[in-house]
Coordinates of C-alpha atoms and ligand atoms in Angstrom, one line a residue:
M1 CA 100.0 101.7 85.8
C2 CA 101.1 100.9 89.3
G3 CA 101.6 103.8 91.7
I4 CA 104.0 104.2 94.6
V5 CA 103.8 106.5 97.7
G6 CA 106.0 106.6 100.8
Y7 CA 106.2 108.8 103.9
V8 CA 108.5 109.2 106.9
G9 CA 108.0 112.0 109.4
N10 CA 106.0 112.8 112.5
K11 CA 102.5 112.6 111.1
S12 CA 100.3 109.5 110.7
A13 CA 101.8 107.8 107.7
K14 CA 98.5 106.1 106.6
E15 CA 96.7 109.4 106.0
I16 CA 99.4 110.7 103.7
L17 CA 99.8 107.3 102.0
L18 CA 96.1 107.0 101.3
E19 CA 95.7 110.5 100.1
G20 CA 98.8 110.0 97.8
L21 CA 97.3 106.8 96.4
L22 CA 94.0 108.6 95.7
K23 CA 95.9 111.2 93.8
L24 CA 97.5 108.4 91.7
E25 CA 94.2 106.7 90.9
Y26 CA 94.4 108.2 87.5
R27 CA 97.3 105.9 86.6
G28 CA 94.9 102.9 86.5
Y29 CA 95.0 100.0 89.0
D30 CA 93.1 97.1 90.3
S31 CA 94.2 96.6 93.9
A32 CA 95.9 98.7 96.6
G33 CA 97.8 98.3 99.8
F34 CA 100.2 99.8 102.3
A35 CA 102.5 98.9 105.2
V36 CA 103.7 101.0 108.1
I37 CA 106.2 100.4 110.9
N38 CA 104.2 100.1 114.1
G39 CA 106.8 100.1 116.9
K40 CA 109.0 97.2 116.0
N41 CA 106.6 95.4 113.6
I42 CA 105.3 95.8 110.1
E43 CA 101.6 96.3 109.8
C44 CA 100.1 95.7 106.4
L45 CA 96.7 96.3 104.8
K46 CA 95.8 95.3 101.3
C47 CA 92.6 95.0 99.2
K48 CA 91.4 94.2 95.7
G49 CA 89.7 97.1 94.0
R50 CA 89.7 100.8 94.9
V51 CA 91.7 102.7 97.6
K52 CA 88.4 103.5 99.3
N53 CA 88.1 99.8 100.2
L54 CA 91.3 100.2 102.2
K55 CA 89.9 103.3 103.9
E56 CA 86.7 101.4 104.8
D57 CA 88.5 98.3 106.1
K58 CA 87.7 97.6 109.7
K59 CA 91.4 96.8 110.4
I60 CA 92.6 100.2 109.4
G61 CA 92.4 101.6 112.9
S62 CA 95.1 99.3 114.1
V63 CA 97.6 100.3 111.3
I64 CA 99.5 103.0 113.1
G65 CA 102.9 104.5 112.5
N66 CA 104.9 107.5 111.1
L67 CA 106.8 105.6 108.4
G68 CA 105.2 103.6 105.6
I69 CA 105.0 102.6 101.9
A70 CA 102.0 102.2 99.7
H71 CA 101.0 100.9 96.3
T72 CA 98.3 100.7 93.7
R73 CA 98.8 97.6 91.5
W74 CA 98.0 97.1 87.9
A75 CA 98.1 93.3 87.5
T76 CA 100.8 91.8 85.4
H77 CA 101.7 88.5 87.1
G78 CA 98.7 87.0 88.9
E79 CA 95.1 88.1 89.0
P80 CA 93.9 91.2 90.8
S81 CA 93.4 90.1 94.4
T82 CA 94.2 90.9 97.9
R83 CA 96.8 88.1 98.0
N84 CA 98.6 89.5 94.9
S85 CA 98.4 93.2 95.9
H86 CA 101.5 94.9 97.4
P87 CA 103.3 95.3 99.8
H88 CA 104.8 91.8 99.7
L89 CA 106.7 90.6 102.8
D90 CA 109.5 88.1 103.3
N91 CA 108.6 84.8 105.0
E92 CA 109.4 86.2 108.5
G93 CA 107.3 89.4 107.9
K94 CA 110.4 91.6 108.6
I95 CA 110.8 93.1 105.2
A96 CA 108.1 94.8 103.1
V97 CA 108.4 95.8 99.5
V98 CA 106.3 97.6 96.9
H99 CA 107.3 97.3 93.3
N100 CA 106.5 99.0 90.0
G101 CA 107.8 97.1 86.9
I102 CA 108.3 93.5 85.9
I103 CA 111.0 91.1 87.1
E104 CA 111.6 89.0 84.0
N105 CA 113.7 86.3 85.7
Y106 CA 111.4 85.8 88.7
V107 CA 110.8 82.1 88.0
E108 CA 114.5 81.4 88.2
L109 CA 114.8 83.4 91.4
K110 CA 111.8 81.8 92.9
N111 CA 113.2 78.3 92.2
F112 CA 116.5 79.4 93.8
L113 CA 114.6 80.5 96.9
L114 CA 112.3 77.5 97.0
E115 CA 115.3 75.2 97.1
R116 CA 116.5 77.2 100.1
G117 CA 113.2 76.7 102.0
Y118 CA 111.4 79.9 101.2
A119 CA 107.6 79.7 100.6
F120 CA 105.5 81.9 98.4
L121 CA 102.0 83.2 99.1
S122 CA 101.3 85.1 95.9
D123 CA 101.5 84.6 92.1
T124 CA 103.5 87.8 91.7
D125 CA 107.0 88.4 90.4
T126 CA 107.5 90.9 93.2
E127 CA 107.4 88.4 96.1
V128 CA 110.9 87.1 95.2
I129 CA 112.3 90.5 96.2
P130 CA 111.8 90.7 100.0
N131 CA 112.8 87.0 100.2
L132 CA 116.0 87.6 98.2
I133 CA 116.8 90.6 100.4
D134 CA 116.3 88.4 103.5
Y135 CA 118.5 85.7 101.9
Y136 CA 121.4 88.1 101.4
Y137 CA 120.9 89.8 104.8
K138 CA 121.3 86.5 106.5
L139 CA 124.3 85.6 104.3
N140 CA 125.9 88.9 105.5
G141 CA 125.5 87.8 109.1
N142 CA 122.4 89.9 109.7
E143 CA 124.3 93.1 109.0
N144 CA 124.2 95.9 106.5
F145 CA 120.7 95.9 105.2
L146 CA 121.4 98.3 102.4
K147 CA 124.1 96.0 101.1
A148 CA 121.6 93.1 101.1
V149 CA 119.2 95.3 99.1
K150 CA 121.9 96.0 96.6
Q151 CA 122.9 92.3 96.3
A152 CA 119.3 91.4 95.8
T153 CA 118.7 94.0 93.1
D154 CA 121.9 93.0 91.3
E155 CA 120.1 89.7 90.7
L156 CA 117.0 91.2 89.1
V157 CA 116.4 91.3 85.4
G158 CA 113.7 93.6 84.2
S159 CA 112.3 96.9 85.4
Y160 CA 111.7 98.1 89.0
A161 CA 111.0 101.0 91.2
L162 CA 111.2 99.7 94.8
E163 CA 110.3 101.0 98.2
I164 CA 111.6 98.8 101.0
I165 CA 111.0 99.0 104.8
S166 CA 112.2 96.6 107.4
T167 CA 112.4 95.9 111.1
H168 CA 116.2 95.5 110.5
N169 CA 116.5 99.3 109.7
L170 CA 113.8 101.0 111.7
G171 CA 113.3 104.7 110.8
E172 CA 114.5 104.3 107.2
I173 CA 112.9 103.7 103.8
I174 CA 115.2 102.4 101.1
I175 CA 114.4 103.0 97.5
T176 CA 116.0 102.1 94.2
R177 CA 115.0 102.0 90.6
K178 CA 115.7 100.7 87.1
D179 CA 113.6 101.7 84.1
S180 CA 110.7 102.8 86.2
P181 CA 110.4 106.3 87.8
L182 CA 110.7 107.2 91.5
V183 CA 111.1 110.6 93.0
I184 CA 111.6 112.0 96.6
G185 CA 109.7 115.0 97.9
K186 CA 111.7 116.9 100.4
G187 CA 109.9 118.3 103.5
V188 CA 110.9 119.7 106.8
G189 CA 111.3 117.0 109.4
E190 CA 109.5 114.7 106.9
N191 CA 110.1 113.3 103.5
Y192 CA 107.9 111.8 100.8
I193 CA 108.4 109.3 98.0
C194 CA 106.3 108.8 94.9
S195 CA 106.2 107.4 91.4
D196 CA 104.5 110.6 90.2
V197 CA 104.8 114.1 91.5
P198 CA 101.0 114.9 91.8
A199 CA 100.8 112.3 94.7
V200 CA 102.6 114.6 97.1
L201 CA 102.4 118.0 95.4
S202 CA 100.2 119.3 98.2
Y203 CA 103.1 118.8 100.7
T204 CA 106.2 120.0 98.8
N205 CA 107.4 121.2 95.5
V206 CA 111.1 120.3 96.1
F207 CA 112.0 117.0 94.5
Y208 CA 115.0 114.7 93.9
Y209 CA 114.9 112.4 90.9
L210 CA 116.5 109.1 91.6
G211 CA 118.7 107.9 88.7
E212 CA 119.0 104.4 87.2
R213 CA 120.2 101.8 89.7
E214 CA 120.8 104.5 92.4
F215 CA 119.7 104.0 96.0
A216 CA 118.4 106.4 98.5
V217 CA 118.1 105.9 102.3
I218 CA 115.4 108.2 103.6
T219 CA 114.7 109.1 107.2
K220 CA 112.5 111.9 108.5
N221 CA 115.5 114.4 108.7
D222 CA 117.8 113.1 106.0
I223 CA 118.1 111.7 102.5
K224 CA 121.3 109.9 101.5
F225 CA 122.0 108.9 97.9
Y226 CA 124.3 106.2 96.7
N227 CA 125.3 104.9 93.3
N228 CA 125.2 101.3 92.3
N229 CA 128.5 100.6 94.1
L230 CA 127.0 102.1 97.2
E231 CA 129.3 105.1 97.1
S232 CA 127.8 108.2 98.4
I233 CA 126.6 110.7 95.7
K234 CA 125.0 114.2 95.7
K235 CA 121.8 115.0 93.9
E236 CA 120.4 118.3 92.8
E237 CA 117.1 119.5 94.1
K238 CA 114.5 120.3 91.4
I239 CA 111.6 122.7 92.0
V240 CA 108.4 121.7 90.3
D241 CA 106.5 124.7 89.3
W242 CA 103.1 123.0 88.8
E243 CA 100.4 124.7 91.0
N244 CA 99.0 122.3 93.6
S245 CA 95.5 123.0 92.4
A246 CA 96.5 122.0 88.9
A247 CA 96.1 118.4 90.0
D248 CA 92.5 119.0 91.2
K249 CA 89.2 118.8 89.3
G250 CA 88.2 122.3 90.2
N251 CA 84.5 122.9 89.3
F252 CA 84.5 120.2 86.6
E253 CA 82.8 116.9 86.8
D254 CA 85.8 115.0 85.5
Y255 CA 89.5 115.6 84.9
M256 CA 89.1 115.0 81.2
L257 CA 86.6 117.8 80.9
K258 CA 88.7 120.1 82.9
E259 CA 91.7 119.3 80.8
I260 CA 89.8 119.8 77.5
F261 CA 88.7 123.2 78.7
E262 CA 92.3 124.1 79.8
Q263 CA 93.5 123.8 76.2
P264 CA 93.2 127.5 75.2
R265 CA 95.6 128.5 77.9
K266 CA 97.9 125.5 77.8
V267 CA 98.3 125.8 74.0
E268 CA 99.0 129.5 74.2
D269 CA 101.5 128.9 77.1
T270 CA 103.3 126.3 75.1
F271 CA 103.5 128.5 72.0
N272 CA 105.3 131.1 74.2
I273 CA 108.5 131.6 72.2
E274 CA 110.7 131.4 75.4
N275 CA 109.9 127.8 75.4
L276 CA 112.7 126.8 72.9
K277 CA 115.4 129.0 74.3
S278 CA 117.3 126.0 75.8
L279 CA 117.5 124.3 72.4
D280 CA 120.3 125.3 70.1
L281 CA 120.6 123.1 67.0
P282 CA 122.8 125.1 64.6
K283 CA 121.9 125.7 61.0
E284 CA 124.8 123.6 59.7
Y285 CA 123.6 120.6 61.7
L286 CA 120.0 121.0 60.4
N287 CA 121.2 121.5 56.9
D288 CA 123.1 118.2 57.0
L289 CA 120.1 116.1 58.3
N290 CA 119.0 113.3 56.0
K291 CA 115.8 112.8 58.0
I292 CA 113.8 113.3 61.1
V293 CA 112.3 110.3 62.9
I294 CA 109.5 110.9 65.3
V295 CA 108.9 108.0 67.8
A296 CA 106.1 107.7 70.3
C297 CA 103.1 105.7 71.5
G298 CA 99.3 106.3 71.3
T299 CA 98.2 109.9 71.3
A300 CA 101.8 111.2 71.4
K301 CA 102.4 109.2 68.2
N302 CA 99.3 110.8 66.7
A303 CA 100.7 114.2 67.6
G304 CA 103.9 113.1 65.8
T305 CA 101.9 112.3 62.6
V306 CA 100.6 115.9 62.7
A307 CA 104.1 117.2 63.2
K308 CA 105.4 115.1 60.3
N309 CA 103.2 117.2 58.0
V310 CA 104.5 120.4 59.6
F311 CA 108.2 119.5 59.4
E312 CA 108.0 118.3 55.8
N313 CA 106.1 121.4 54.7
L314 CA 108.2 124.0 56.5
C315 CA 111.6 122.3 56.6
R316 CA 111.5 120.1 53.5
I317 CA 113.2 117.3 55.5
E318 CA 111.8 113.8 55.1
T319 CA 110.1 113.0 58.4
L320 CA 109.0 109.5 59.5
V321 CA 106.7 108.6 62.3
E322 CA 107.2 105.3 64.2
V323 CA 105.4 103.5 66.9
A324 CA 108.0 103.0 69.7
S325 CA 107.2 99.4 70.5
E326 CA 107.9 98.5 66.8
F327 CA 110.9 100.8 66.3
R328 CA 112.8 99.4 69.3
Y329 CA 112.8 95.9 67.9
R330 CA 113.8 96.4 64.4
N331 CA 117.0 97.6 63.0
P332 CA 116.0 101.2 61.9
I333 CA 118.1 102.9 59.3
I334 CA 119.3 105.9 61.3
D335 CA 122.7 107.5 61.8
N336 CA 124.4 110.7 62.9
K337 CA 122.5 112.6 60.2
T338 CA 119.2 111.7 61.7
L339 CA 117.4 113.8 64.3
A340 CA 115.3 111.4 66.4
I341 CA 112.4 113.1 68.3
F342 CA 110.6 111.2 71.1
I343 CA 107.3 112.5 72.3
S344 CA 105.9 111.4 75.6
Q345 CA 103.5 113.3 77.9
S346 CA 104.7 111.3 81.0
G347 CA 108.3 111.0 79.9
E348 CA 108.1 107.5 81.4
T349 CA 106.8 105.3 78.6
A350 CA 109.0 102.2 78.6
D351 CA 108.9 101.6 74.9
T352 CA 109.6 105.2 74.0
I353 CA 112.6 105.4 76.4
A354 CA 114.0 102.1 75.0
A355 CA 113.5 103.4 71.4
L356 CA 115.4 106.6 72.4
K357 CA 118.3 104.5 73.8
L358 CA 118.5 102.6 70.5
A359 CA 118.5 105.7 68.4
K360 CA 121.3 107.2 70.6
S361 CA 123.4 104.0 70.2
K362 CA 123.1 104.4 66.4
G363 CA 124.6 107.9 66.6
A364 CA 121.4 109.9 66.1
K365 CA 120.9 113.1 68.1
T366 CA 117.9 112.6 70.4
L367 CA 115.3 115.2 71.4
A368 CA 112.6 114.6 74.0
V369 CA 109.3 116.4 73.9
T370 CA 107.7 115.9 77.2
N371 CA 105.3 117.4 79.8
V372 CA 107.2 116.3 82.9
K373 CA 110.5 118.0 83.9
G374 CA 113.0 115.6 85.3
S375 CA 111.1 112.6 83.9
S376 CA 113.2 109.6 82.8
I377 CA 113.2 110.5 79.1
T378 CA 114.8 113.8 79.8
R379 CA 117.7 112.1 81.5
E380 CA 118.4 110.0 78.5
A381 CA 117.9 112.5 75.7
D382 CA 120.6 114.8 74.3
Y383 CA 118.0 117.7 74.3
S384 CA 114.6 118.1 76.0
V385 CA 111.8 120.6 75.4
Y386 CA 108.7 120.9 77.5
T387 CA 105.0 121.3 76.8
L388 CA 103.4 123.6 79.3
A389 CA 100.2 121.6 79.7
G390 CA 100.5 121.1 83.5
P391 CA 99.7 117.8 85.1
E392 CA 97.4 115.6 82.9
I393 CA 95.4 113.4 85.2
A394 CA 92.7 111.9 82.9
V395 CA 94.0 108.7 81.3
A396 CA 92.8 109.9 77.9
S397 CA 95.2 112.5 76.7
T398 CA 93.8 115.8 75.5
K399 CA 95.7 119.0 76.5
A400 CA 99.0 117.1 76.2
Y401 CA 98.2 116.3 72.6
T402 CA 97.4 119.9 71.5
S403 CA 100.4 121.2 73.5
Q404 CA 102.6 118.6 71.8
I405 CA 101.4 119.8 68.4
A406 CA 102.0 123.4 69.5
L407 CA 105.6 122.7 70.7
L408 CA 106.5 120.6 67.6
T409 CA 105.1 123.4 65.3
L410 CA 107.3 125.9 67.2
L411 CA 110.2 123.6 66.7
A412 CA 109.5 123.2 63.0
I413 CA 109.2 127.0 62.6
D414 CA 112.6 127.4 64.4
F415 CA 114.2 124.9 62.1
A416 CA 112.5 126.4 59.0
E417 CA 113.8 129.8 59.8
K418 CA 117.4 128.5 60.0
L419 CA 117.0 126.3 56.9
N420 CA 115.4 128.9 54.8
R421 CA 114.0 126.4 52.3
V422 CA 110.5 127.8 52.0
D423 CA 109.2 131.3 51.4
S424 CA 109.6 133.3 54.6
K425 CA 106.1 134.6 54.1
I426 CA 104.7 131.2 54.9
I427 CA 106.5 131.3 58.2
E428 CA 105.4 134.8 58.9
E429 CA 101.8 133.9 58.2
L430 CA 102.0 131.0 60.5
R431 CA 103.5 133.0 63.3
A432 CA 100.8 135.7 62.9
E433 CA 98.2 133.1 63.7
L434 CA 99.7 131.9 67.0
P435 CA 98.4 134.7 69.3
N436 CA 94.8 134.1 68.3
I437 CA 94.7 130.4 68.7
G438 CA 93.4 130.4 72.3
S439 CA 90.3 132.4 71.4
K440 CA 89.6 130.1 68.5
I441 CA 89.7 127.1 70.7
N442 CA 87.4 128.9 73.1
F443 CA 84.9 129.5 70.3
I444 CA 84.9 125.7 69.5
L445 CA 84.4 124.8 73.2
E446 CA 81.2 126.9 73.3
N447 CA 79.4 124.6 70.9
K448 CA 79.2 121.7 73.4
E449 CA 75.5 121.1 73.0
L450 CA 76.1 120.1 69.4
Y451 CA 78.8 117.7 70.4
H452 CA 76.6 116.2 73.1
N453 CA 73.8 115.7 70.6
I454 CA 76.1 113.9 68.2
A455 CA 77.4 111.8 71.0
K456 CA 73.9 110.7 71.9
D457 CA 73.2 109.9 68.3
I458 CA 76.2 107.5 67.9
I459 CA 76.4 105.7 71.2
E460 CA 74.2 102.8 70.0
N461 CA 76.4 102.2 67.0
R462 CA 78.9 99.4 67.0
D463 CA 81.4 101.1 64.8
V464 CA 82.3 104.7 64.0
F465 CA 84.7 105.7 61.2
F466 CA 86.9 108.8 61.1
I467 CA 88.3 110.0 57.8
G468 CA 90.4 112.8 56.5
R469 CA 93.2 113.6 54.0
G470 CA 96.7 114.8 54.7
I471 CA 96.9 116.6 58.1
D472 CA 93.2 115.9 58.6
Y473 CA 93.9 112.2 58.5
A474 CA 96.3 112.7 61.3
V475 CA 93.5 114.2 63.4
A476 CA 91.1 111.4 62.3
E477 CA 93.6 108.9 63.9
E478 CA 93.4 110.8 67.2
G479 CA 89.6 111.1 67.0
A480 CA 89.2 107.3 66.6
L481 CA 91.6 106.6 69.5
K482 CA 89.8 109.0 71.8
L483 CA 86.4 107.5 71.0
K484 CA 87.4 103.9 71.5
E485 CA 89.4 104.3 74.6
I486 CA 86.8 106.1 76.7
S487 CA 83.4 105.1 75.2
Y488 CA 84.4 101.5 74.2
I489 CA 82.8 102.1 70.8
H490 CA 84.8 100.5 68.0
A491 CA 86.3 103.3 66.0
E492 CA 88.7 103.2 63.0
S493 CA 90.5 106.0 61.1
Y494 CA 91.2 105.9 57.4
S495 CA 92.6 108.3 54.9
S496 CA 89.6 109.3 52.9
G497 CA 91.0 108.1 49.6
E498 CA 91.7 104.6 51.0
L499 CA 88.1 103.9 51.9
K500 CA 87.2 102.4 48.6
H501 CA 90.0 100.0 48.8
G502 CA 88.2 97.8 51.3
P503 CA 86.8 99.6 54.4
I504 CA 83.8 101.0 52.5
A505 CA 82.4 97.4 52.5
L506 CA 81.6 98.1 56.2
I507 CA 79.5 101.2 55.5
E508 CA 75.8 100.5 55.7
K509 CA 72.7 102.3 56.9
G510 CA 73.3 104.4 60.0
V511 CA 77.0 103.8 60.4
P512 CA 78.5 107.1 61.6
V513 CA 81.4 108.5 59.5
I514 CA 83.1 111.6 60.9
G515 CA 85.0 113.5 58.2
I516 CA 87.5 116.2 59.0
I517 CA 87.8 118.7 56.1
T518 CA 90.1 121.7 56.7
D519 CA 92.6 121.5 53.9
E520 CA 91.4 123.9 51.2
D521 CA 93.4 122.2 48.5
L522 CA 91.6 118.9 49.2
V523 CA 88.1 120.1 50.0
E524 CA 86.4 118.8 46.9
K525 CA 88.0 115.4 47.1
S526 CA 87.2 115.1 50.8
V527 CA 83.5 116.1 50.2
S528 CA 83.3 113.5 47.4
N529 CA 84.5 110.9 49.8
M530 CA 81.8 111.9 52.3
Q531 CA 79.2 111.7 49.5
E532 CA 80.4 108.1 48.7
V533 CA 79.6 107.0 52.3
I534 CA 76.3 109.0 52.4
S535 CA 75.1 107.2 49.3
R536 CA 75.7 103.9 51.2
G537 CA 73.6 105.1 54.1
A538 CA 76.2 106.5 56.5
K539 CA 75.3 108.9 59.2
S540 CA 77.5 111.8 58.2
I541 CA 79.3 114.2 60.5
V542 CA 81.7 116.8 59.2
V543 CA 84.2 119.0 61.1
T544 CA 85.2 121.8 58.8
N545 CA 86.4 125.4 58.4
Q546 CA 85.6 125.5 54.7
E547 CA 82.5 126.7 53.0
I548 CA 80.7 123.5 52.1
E549 CA 77.1 122.7 51.5
S550 CA 75.8 121.8 54.9
D551 CA 72.5 120.3 53.7
N552 CA 74.3 117.2 52.5
F553 CA 75.3 116.2 56.0
D554 CA 73.5 115.0 59.1
Y555 CA 75.7 117.2 61.3
I556 CA 78.2 119.9 60.4
I557 CA 80.6 121.3 63.0
N558 CA 82.0 124.7 61.8
I559 CA 85.3 125.6 63.3
P560 CA 87.3 128.9 62.8
K561 CA 89.6 129.3 59.8
I562 CA 93.2 128.9 60.5
N563 CA 96.5 128.1 58.7
K564 CA 96.2 124.5 57.5
L565 CA 99.3 123.4 59.6
L566 CA 97.6 124.6 62.8
S567 CA 94.2 123.2 62.0
P568 CA 94.6 120.0 64.1
I569 CA 94.8 122.0 67.3
L570 CA 91.2 123.2 66.5
S571 CA 89.7 120.2 64.6
V572 CA 90.5 117.7 67.4
I573 CA 88.5 119.7 70.0
P574 CA 85.0 118.6 68.9
L575 CA 86.3 115.0 68.5
Q576 CA 87.5 115.1 72.1
L577 CA 84.2 116.4 73.3
I578 CA 82.1 113.9 71.3
S579 CA 84.1 111.1 72.9
Y580 CA 83.7 112.6 76.3
Y581 CA 79.9 112.9 76.0
A582 CA 79.6 109.5 74.5
A583 CA 81.4 108.0 77.5
K584 CA 79.2 110.1 79.9
E585 CA 76.0 109.0 78.1
K586 CA 77.1 105.4 78.6
S587 CA 77.8 106.2 82.3
L588 CA 81.4 105.2 82.0
D589 CA 84.3 106.4 84.1
V590 CA 85.8 108.8 81.6
D591 CA 88.9 109.5 83.7
K592 CA 89.8 105.9 84.3
P593 CA 88.8 103.8 81.3
R594 CA 89.0 100.0 81.7
N595 CA 92.3 98.2 81.2
L596 CA 94.2 101.5 80.6
A597 CA 96.9 103.1 82.6
K598 CA 98.1 106.7 82.4
S599 CA 101.8 106.0 82.3
V600 CA 102.8 102.8 80.6
T601 CA 106.1 102.0 82.4
V602 CA 106.3 98.3 81.3
E603 CA 106.4 97.1 77.7
Ligands
F6R701 C1 95.6 108.0 74.9 C2 96.8 108.1 75.7 C3 97.9 107.1 75.4 C4 99.3 107.8 75.5 C5 100.4 106.8 75.4 C6 101.8 107.4 75.5 O1 94.7 109.0 75.2 O2 96.9 108.8 76.6 O3 97.8 106.6 74.1 O4 99.4 108.8 74.6 O5 100.3 105.8 76.3 O6 102.0 108.0 76.7 P1 103.1 109.1 76.9 O7 102.7 110.3 76.1 O8 103.1 109.4 78.4 O9 104.4 108.5 76.5

């Protein structure tokens, strides 16, 4: 989704802004633009399409200055076009604004401004903002620009992260936010602004996270923070310990491939027991729980479905998994005896954050499982624990998924040890497996030729089915999501036993069915389900760690044996790579699939 970068210092702002925008390309966008203060004027350059179009624009040479704001836009209001891309200016061209989020009452505000003689050049919701600031600035007798910004934002309904520059306050960038992230990177004699840390990680690792409805006025030597009453406040510096190179592709062709291959280390890092030190949920509290609710979106939700199996097995607590966008709009039955866990790689997903606020308002304790320290979700949750996946740049989540499962498993083990409801041997056996998991993932990664061949064999198909039982079904869900989102092949997941209740009607000659079979208690049943589709002509592909007759299947992917509850961390790897190669074979942009955004900060 939209990305924001800002710079004030002594260097050429446009170089830093453009480099920052390139680093945010992974978020998904359809147009880009930036504005700098050139002497006493605002210079603006915008384009439809990629950031490289800005770089190649003939006018770029004349856009000079040491202070500027920049944006990649993911269209919500108005088609992707130069006219609709940000920054947007007020009618006099003295105030420029970039905006992430959605202004829900923009029609009302636009009418208000139209009645007062303002004109609009774009179809966006954003364009009301610079004009509204102008309106208030004039109402204040052309004084106190910050106050005018506050007055204007007081009128906004919806979500926003805003960067504002103006010829009324030369040398300053004003930022503010509500329900959309914005961070400030601190430099020496220069400061940076960004929606996501990787944009400026090559310049600084010292960050300030702006809170809800707070303001910051940023100059090259100073950063001043204010609350929503414009009273001065102090903010704590946060050091981000991600290596700068972590946000580069290294020797890999794509971020996604790099991130898939990082999984052995990232999973092991996340399993590091130190990870849960900060979390102290006492035995008495856990004993009193009536349920756990896991809420998330997309791949994070799929990791939640795996975790449901683990929590129920080890802790014997009923565990529900909910899609955040649904959960937030119903009246879920939760109370102070519910532990609500919210999983989000980015920590910025609008629906997940709203769901967390709802759970909190109903008295549940809330726990965030995220990859990004200081992200919005961590500021809302009662507790936060972190996956150690490092920055995930590819839109399709891979290492975050396996790291989420690792962390949630660790959490379930911690709870189980306190609850003592299952035989301690089960926990011991599980713990004993953890140190070897990285080498088992490495073993699976070595088989890439097989995954590539399978990918080549399925790319002409219209539909692919993923099936499994129990915890394998949870992985089937993720396999189907990965394939559809990056290769654009229609993919569905079903629990194997459910096939004959309808979906089997879709199986005909050559339709690929990928079965995941790792649960030794269910092997025979799962194999029978595969036989049912084979006898209807399906192309059969099996991912397994069980001894099953390979002659029956078109492809068999053997993965190492592991405790059933950990098997998703292994069985998902071939599925990630099949999707990856399918997308590559179709010459698609695996890192930036169409219509998708990395961080979904609007609902
Ligand atoms: C799929 C994918 C998405 C995200 C979802 C939630 O590969 O990446 O489905 O999992 O948008 O994002 P986070 O985890 O940032 O809340």
